């Protein structure tokens, strides 16, 4: 490939001597060539979701790969997968961004492209990324504090800071302890089954609610309150996604061995179905929302994450108990009236 690419570039440079040429170090050419030196005007972009560099073994592999490319090419680029819009949680990792970008700047990485495609519920993530691309050696905490204060006001800023710290911990600590984590490929989850939602503890939901409510209450101008309210809308959607997806995994019908277990399931089902309805309503509203319509389009077009049927099977799992338990029958009748 690079023998061919070199030949093309040499001919083009005869007429356009100032041109540069990007190519993806991806799939068939993910490994650098060992038998040909790449023309200095060709910039290979190494593709990877570098959030995963929080895992030390993956970081070592990625850094060694970058260094091998740097020997084969005069300069290299990084192609990043910083997606937000296909995830059902705020996927934020600003401190990891700073670490890998500063390392890259010190190791011959001069270009960056990212499939960022944000969910604006991720707050400061795109802004932080842009700032770090200009200077990757900045103080991330100072940048975050600057964003929170300007976005919501000084009194509301701590609430937003707590909120995003919860989800940074999830994506940089918790996820790597998950049984759903894997080392394969270049991406960690995207639009497939969002099993990572099963790892979200109830305490994170409660803490996030409190933090976001504090930020909304303390925002100091109408404009800032409106900004925080938009973040809260997306948090409500994230929360409904967690609760409804986890509800799908409470128990199968075969797991229900006693009347008590069935009644507990029905108590949970009420909350799950309420959140499922709210989730569907928010998703419909997002389709015409200037901030969230692109996210809504992605979610609705991906069967594994659109979640339209999440929560609907819970009542059916209890149905075999209707003839065995008057209490179960009564509880189902109560739910049917609601």
Short mmCIF file of C-alpha atoms in Angstrom, two decimals:
data_model
loop_
_atom_site.label_atom_id
_atom_site.label_comp_id
_atom_site.label_asym_id
_atom_site.label_seq_id
_atom_site.Cartn_x
_atom_site.Cartn_y
_atom_site.Cartn_z
CA UNK A 1 0.00 0.00 0.00
CA UNK A 2 2.67 2.51 0.97
CA UNK A 3 4.78 1.73 -2.10
CA UNK A 4 1.73 2.72 -4.15
CA UNK A 5 0.90 5.72 -1.92
CA UNK A 6 4.48 7.01 -2.15
CA UNK A 7 4.35 6.80 -5.96
CA UNK A 8 1.07 8.74 -6.10
CA UNK A 9 2.28 11.43 -3.69
CA UNK A 10 5.57 11.92 -5.54
CA UNK A 11 3.67 12.63 -8.76
CA UNK A 12 1.15 14.98 -7.11
CA UNK A 13 3.90 16.94 -5.36
CA UNK A 14 5.48 17.75 -8.73
CA UNK A 15 2.48 19.98 -9.47
CA UNK A 16 1.29 20.78 -5.92
CA UNK A 17 4.44 20.88 -3.80
CA UNK A 18 2.72 22.22 -0.67
CA UNK A 19 0.17 19.43 -0.27
CA UNK A 20 -0.11 16.98 2.63
CA UNK A 21 -1.83 13.59 2.48
CA UNK A 22 -3.70 11.85 5.24
CA UNK A 23 -4.38 8.13 5.45
CA UNK A 24 -5.87 5.88 8.10
CA UNK A 25 -3.65 3.43 9.94
CA UNK A 26 -6.67 1.17 10.19
CA UNK A 27 -7.80 -2.38 9.49
CA UNK A 28 -5.44 -3.82 6.84
CA UNK A 29 -2.78 -1.17 7.49
CA UNK A 30 -3.09 -0.80 11.24
CA UNK A 31 0.53 -1.96 11.58
CA UNK A 32 3.31 0.28 10.25
CA UNK A 33 5.31 -0.92 7.22
CA UNK A 34 8.73 -2.41 7.90
CA UNK A 35 10.09 -2.54 4.35
CA UNK A 36 9.37 0.96 3.05
CA UNK A 37 9.88 4.49 4.40
CA UNK A 38 6.70 6.56 4.15
CA UNK A 39 6.92 9.79 2.14
CA UNK A 40 7.29 12.65 4.67
CA UNK A 41 4.15 14.35 3.30
CA UNK A 42 1.96 11.34 4.17
CA UNK A 43 0.40 11.47 7.63
CA UNK A 44 -0.92 8.14 8.91
CA UNK A 45 -3.74 8.55 11.44
CA UNK A 46 -3.73 5.77 14.05
CA UNK A 47 -7.32 4.83 14.93
CA UNK A 48 -8.30 4.06 18.52
CA UNK A 49 -10.69 4.99 21.32
CA UNK A 50 -8.04 6.37 23.67
CA UNK A 51 -10.41 6.57 26.61
CA UNK A 52 -9.37 2.92 26.88
CA UNK A 53 -5.82 3.96 27.68
CA UNK A 54 -6.99 4.16 31.27
CA UNK A 55 -6.31 0.41 31.17
CA UNK A 56 -2.49 0.20 31.60
CA UNK A 57 -2.02 -2.81 29.32
CA UNK A 58 -3.98 -1.20 26.49
CA UNK A 59 -2.08 2.04 27.03
CA UNK A 60 1.27 0.27 26.64
CA UNK A 61 0.08 -1.39 23.42
CA UNK A 62 -1.17 1.93 22.05
CA UNK A 63 1.95 3.85 22.96
CA UNK A 64 4.22 1.21 21.45
CA UNK A 65 2.11 1.27 18.28
CA UNK A 66 2.46 5.07 18.05
CA UNK A 67 6.22 4.85 18.50
CA UNK A 68 6.55 2.21 15.77
CA UNK A 69 4.56 4.41 13.38
CA UNK A 70 6.76 7.36 14.31
CA UNK A 71 9.77 5.38 13.06
CA UNK A 72 8.08 4.63 9.74
CA UNK A 73 6.65 8.13 9.14
CA UNK A 74 7.99 11.63 9.65
CA UNK A 75 4.87 12.72 11.52
CA UNK A 76 1.77 10.84 12.65
CA UNK A 77 -1.81 11.69 13.52
CA UNK A 78 -4.33 10.22 15.90
CA UNK A 79 -7.85 9.31 14.84
CA UNK A 80 -9.97 9.20 17.97
CA UNK A 81 -13.41 7.81 18.81
CA UNK A 82 -14.71 10.31 21.34
CA UNK A 83 -18.35 9.48 20.67
CA UNK A 84 -21.11 10.72 22.90
CA UNK A 85 -24.38 10.52 21.00
CA UNK A 86 -24.71 6.73 20.93
CA UNK A 87 -24.05 6.25 24.64
CA UNK A 88 -26.75 6.21 27.30
CA UNK A 89 -24.54 7.80 29.96
CA UNK A 90 -22.41 10.96 29.82
CA UNK A 91 -19.11 9.49 28.54
CA UNK A 92 -16.65 11.97 30.00
CA UNK A 93 -12.94 11.45 30.70
CA UNK A 94 -11.21 14.86 30.62
CA UNK A 95 -8.20 13.87 32.71
CA UNK A 96 -7.47 10.87 30.48
CA UNK A 97 -7.82 13.16 27.44
CA UNK A 98 -5.15 15.44 28.86
CA UNK A 99 -2.83 12.53 29.64
CA UNK A 100 -2.95 10.93 26.22
CA UNK A 101 -2.84 14.20 24.27
CA UNK A 102 0.17 15.47 26.22
CA UNK A 103 1.92 12.11 25.70
CA UNK A 104 1.16 12.24 21.98
CA UNK A 105 2.50 15.78 21.64
CA UNK A 106 5.76 14.59 23.18
CA UNK A 107 5.97 11.59 20.82
CA UNK A 108 5.68 13.01 17.30
CA UNK A 109 1.87 13.16 17.09
CA UNK A 110 1.05 16.41 15.27
CA UNK A 111 -2.47 15.91 13.92
CA UNK A 112 -5.79 14.92 15.41
CA UNK A 113 -9.16 13.89 14.07
CA UNK A 114 -11.98 12.73 16.31
CA UNK A 115 -15.37 11.19 15.71
CA UNK A 116 -16.73 13.30 18.53
CA UNK A 117 -20.41 13.39 17.52
CA UNK A 118 -21.43 14.75 20.91
CA UNK A 119 -24.42 14.29 23.10
CA UNK A 120 -24.51 17.81 24.52
CA UNK A 121 -25.54 16.30 27.85
CA UNK A 122 -21.81 15.61 28.22
CA UNK A 123 -21.35 19.25 29.12
CA UNK A 124 -17.73 20.42 28.99
CA UNK A 125 -16.35 17.42 27.08
CA UNK A 126 -16.09 18.95 23.56
CA UNK A 127 -14.82 22.27 24.89
CA UNK A 128 -12.15 20.58 27.01
CA UNK A 129 -11.06 18.47 24.05
CA UNK A 130 -10.72 21.55 21.84
CA UNK A 131 -8.77 23.44 24.49
CA UNK A 132 -6.37 20.53 24.98
CA UNK A 133 -5.75 20.23 21.24
CA UNK A 134 -4.37 23.78 21.34
CA UNK A 135 -2.26 23.05 24.41
CA UNK A 136 -2.40 19.56 25.92
CA UNK A 137 -0.32 20.53 28.96
CA UNK A 138 -2.99 22.67 30.60
CA UNK A 139 -4.49 22.11 34.05
CA UNK A 140 -7.68 20.15 33.36
CA UNK A 141 -9.22 20.99 36.73
CA UNK A 142 -8.74 24.70 36.08
CA UNK A 143 -10.34 24.34 32.64
CA UNK A 144 -13.31 22.43 34.10
CA UNK A 145 -13.81 25.01 36.85
CA UNK A 146 -13.74 27.76 34.24
CA UNK A 147 -16.42 26.00 32.16
CA UNK A 148 -18.68 25.20 35.10
CA UNK A 149 -18.54 28.76 36.45
CA UNK A 150 -19.22 30.41 33.09
CA UNK A 151 -21.91 27.91 32.16
CA UNK A 152 -23.93 27.97 35.37
CA UNK A 153 -22.49 30.61 37.71
CA UNK A 154 -20.15 30.36 40.67
CA UNK A 155 -22.69 28.98 43.14
CA UNK A 156 -24.05 26.35 40.74
CA UNK A 157 -20.62 25.24 39.49
CA UNK A 158 -19.91 22.76 42.34
CA UNK A 159 -23.08 20.82 41.53
CA UNK A 160 -22.05 20.34 37.91
CA UNK A 161 -18.54 19.47 39.02
CA UNK A 162 -19.89 16.69 41.27
CA UNK A 163 -22.18 15.44 38.54
CA UNK A 164 -19.49 15.02 35.89
CA UNK A 165 -16.99 13.62 38.40
CA UNK A 166 -19.40 10.73 39.05
CA UNK A 167 -19.48 9.79 35.38
CA UNK A 168 -15.77 10.33 34.83
CA UNK A 169 -15.21 7.77 37.60
CA UNK A 170 -17.60 5.37 35.88
CA UNK A 171 -15.76 5.55 32.54
CA UNK A 172 -12.20 5.62 33.89
CA UNK A 173 -12.45 3.29 36.90
CA UNK A 174 -15.65 1.29 37.11
CA UNK A 175 -15.89 0.22 33.47
CA UNK A 176 -12.53 -1.53 33.58
CA UNK A 177 -13.73 -3.70 36.47
CA UNK A 178 -16.88 -4.67 34.59
CA UNK A 179 -17.44 -8.16 33.24
CA UNK A 180 -18.76 -6.44 30.11
CA UNK A 181 -15.45 -4.70 29.44
CA UNK A 182 -13.31 -6.21 26.68
CA UNK A 183 -9.89 -5.66 25.15
CA UNK A 184 -10.84 -6.39 21.55
CA UNK A 185 -11.07 -3.94 18.66
CA UNK A 186 -10.69 -0.19 18.64
CA UNK A 187 -13.98 0.80 20.31
CA UNK A 188 -15.55 0.08 23.68
CA UNK A 189 -19.31 -0.20 23.09
CA UNK A 190 -20.96 2.05 20.55
CA UNK A 191 -24.43 1.22 19.31
CA UNK A 192 -24.62 -2.39 20.48
CA UNK A 193 -26.27 -3.81 23.59
CA UNK A 194 -25.59 -1.23 26.36
CA UNK A 195 -24.75 -3.80 29.02
CA UNK A 196 -22.62 -1.21 30.81
CA UNK A 197 -25.89 0.19 32.21
CA UNK A 198 -26.12 -2.85 34.47
CA UNK A 199 -22.99 -1.63 36.27
CA UNK A 200 -24.50 1.70 37.33
CA UNK A 201 -25.26 1.59 41.09
CA UNK A 202 -28.35 3.22 42.55
CA UNK A 203 -26.07 5.53 44.53
CA UNK A 204 -24.77 7.12 41.30
CA UNK A 205 -28.34 7.91 40.25
CA UNK A 206 -29.17 9.47 43.60
CA UNK A 207 -25.93 11.48 43.71
CA UNK A 208 -26.41 12.68 40.15
CA UNK A 209 -29.98 13.76 40.88
CA UNK A 210 -28.83 15.74 43.89
CA UNK A 211 -25.91 17.36 42.06
CA UNK A 212 -27.97 18.35 39.01
CA UNK A 213 -30.83 19.69 41.14
CA UNK A 214 -28.36 21.78 43.15
CA UNK A 215 -26.89 23.22 39.95
CA UNK A 216 -30.34 24.08 38.60
CA UNK A 217 -31.45 25.68 41.87
CA UNK A 218 -28.29 27.75 42.26
CA UNK A 219 -27.81 28.92 38.65
CA UNK A 220 -27.75 32.69 38.97
CA UNK A 221 -29.35 34.09 35.80
CA UNK A 222 -32.29 33.07 33.59
CA UNK A 223 -29.90 32.17 30.78
CA UNK A 224 -27.78 29.98 33.05
CA UNK A 225 -30.85 28.30 34.52
CA UNK A 226 -31.98 27.52 30.97
CA UNK A 227 -28.59 26.00 30.18
CA UNK A 228 -28.61 23.77 33.24
CA UNK A 229 -32.22 22.82 32.56
CA UNK A 230 -31.13 21.44 29.17
CA UNK A 231 -28.45 19.35 30.86
CA UNK A 232 -31.04 18.10 33.33
CA UNK A 233 -33.35 17.07 30.47
CA UNK A 234 -30.65 14.83 29.11
CA UNK A 235 -29.80 13.56 32.58
CA UNK A 236 -33.47 12.60 32.98
CA UNK A 237 -33.15 10.62 29.76
CA UNK A 238 -29.92 8.97 30.89
CA UNK A 239 -31.54 8.08 34.21
CA UNK A 240 -34.64 6.64 32.56
CA UNK A 241 -32.36 4.58 30.31
CA UNK A 242 -30.50 3.13 33.29
CA UNK A 243 -33.67 2.26 35.20
CA UNK A 244 -35.57 0.75 32.28
CA UNK A 245 -32.60 -1.26 30.98
CA UNK A 246 -31.83 -2.60 34.45
CA UNK A 247 -35.53 -3.41 34.79
CA UNK A 248 -35.26 -5.75 31.82
CA UNK A 249 -32.77 -7.78 33.86
CA UNK A 250 -34.53 -7.99 37.25
CA UNK A 251 -35.61 -11.60 36.85
CA UNK A 252 -36.98 -13.98 34.28
CA UNK A 253 -40.31 -15.70 34.78
CA UNK A 254 -38.45 -18.91 35.63
CA UNK A 255 -36.64 -17.12 38.48
CA UNK A 256 -39.89 -16.24 40.27
CA UNK A 257 -40.27 -19.02 42.86
CA UNK A 258 -42.45 -17.36 45.48
CA UNK A 259 -45.34 -14.94 45.89
CA UNK A 260 -43.00 -12.53 47.68
CA UNK A 261 -40.61 -12.47 44.72
CA UNK A 262 -43.47 -11.79 42.30
CA UNK A 263 -44.84 -8.95 44.41
CA UNK A 264 -41.36 -7.41 44.65
CA UNK A 265 -41.06 -7.63 40.88
CA UNK A 266 -44.39 -5.83 40.45
CA UNK A 267 -43.34 -3.07 42.85
CA UNK A 268 -40.20 -2.54 40.76
CA UNK A 269 -42.17 -2.84 37.52
CA UNK A 270 -44.29 0.19 38.37
CA UNK A 271 -41.23 2.41 38.67
CA UNK A 272 -39.62 0.92 35.57
CA UNK A 273 -42.70 1.42 33.41
CA UNK A 274 -43.03 5.01 34.61
CA UNK A 275 -39.43 5.67 33.58
CA UNK A 276 -39.90 3.80 30.29
CA UNK A 277 -42.80 6.09 29.40
CA UNK A 278 -40.80 9.18 30.36
CA UNK A 279 -37.89 7.94 28.26
CA UNK A 280 -40.09 7.52 25.19
CA UNK A 281 -41.62 10.97 25.68
CA UNK A 282 -38.21 12.61 26.00
CA UNK A 283 -36.91 10.83 22.92
CA UNK A 284 -39.85 12.14 20.90
CA UNK A 285 -39.27 15.68 22.22
CA UNK A 286 -35.57 15.45 21.38
CA UNK A 287 -36.29 14.80 17.69
CA UNK A 288 -37.15 18.49 17.22
CA UNK A 289 -34.73 19.89 19.80
CA UNK A 290 -31.86 21.92 18.24
CA UNK A 291 -29.40 20.57 20.80
CA UNK A 292 -30.49 16.94 20.98
CA UNK A 293 -32.03 16.06 17.62
CA UNK A 294 -28.84 14.47 16.25
CA UNK A 295 -28.55 12.32 19.36
CA UNK A 296 -32.22 11.34 19.05
CA UNK A 297 -31.71 10.32 15.42
CA UNK A 298 -28.82 8.05 16.36
CA UNK A 299 -30.72 6.47 19.23
CA UNK A 300 -33.92 5.85 17.31
CA UNK A 301 -32.09 4.30 14.34
CA UNK A 302 -30.10 1.82 16.44
CA UNK A 303 -32.29 -1.11 17.58
CA UNK A 304 -30.01 -2.11 20.45
CA UNK A 305 -30.17 1.31 22.11
CA UNK A 306 -33.53 2.81 21.13
CA UNK A 307 -35.11 0.97 24.07
CA UNK A 308 -38.69 1.30 22.88
CA UNK A 309 -39.66 -2.05 24.40
CA UNK A 310 -37.60 -1.91 27.58
CA UNK A 311 -39.73 -2.67 30.64
CA UNK A 312 -42.81 -3.97 28.83
CA UNK A 313 -42.24 -7.65 29.65
CA UNK A 314 -42.17 -7.30 33.43
CA UNK A 315 -45.93 -7.75 33.94
CA UNK A 316 -46.02 -10.77 31.67
CA UNK A 317 -43.43 -12.51 33.84
CA UNK A 318 -45.90 -12.34 36.73
CA UNK A 319 -48.89 -13.58 34.74
CA UNK A 320 -48.54 -17.31 35.62
CA UNK A 321 -49.08 -16.35 39.27
CA UNK A 322 -52.52 -14.81 38.73
CA UNK A 323 -54.32 -18.10 39.34
CA UNK A 324 -51.99 -19.08 42.20
CA UNK A 325 -52.05 -15.88 44.25
CA UNK A 326 -54.91 -13.53 45.05
CA UNK A 327 -52.40 -10.88 46.16
CA UNK A 328 -50.59 -11.01 42.82
CA UNK A 329 -53.89 -10.81 40.95
CA UNK A 330 -54.96 -7.80 43.01
CA UNK A 331 -51.62 -6.03 42.46
CA UNK A 332 -51.81 -6.60 38.71
CA UNK A 333 -55.36 -5.21 38.68
CA UNK A 334 -54.13 -2.10 40.50
CA UNK A 335 -51.38 -1.61 37.93
CA UNK A 336 -53.85 -2.15 35.09
CA UNK A 337 -55.92 0.76 36.37
CA UNK A 338 -52.93 3.09 36.25
#
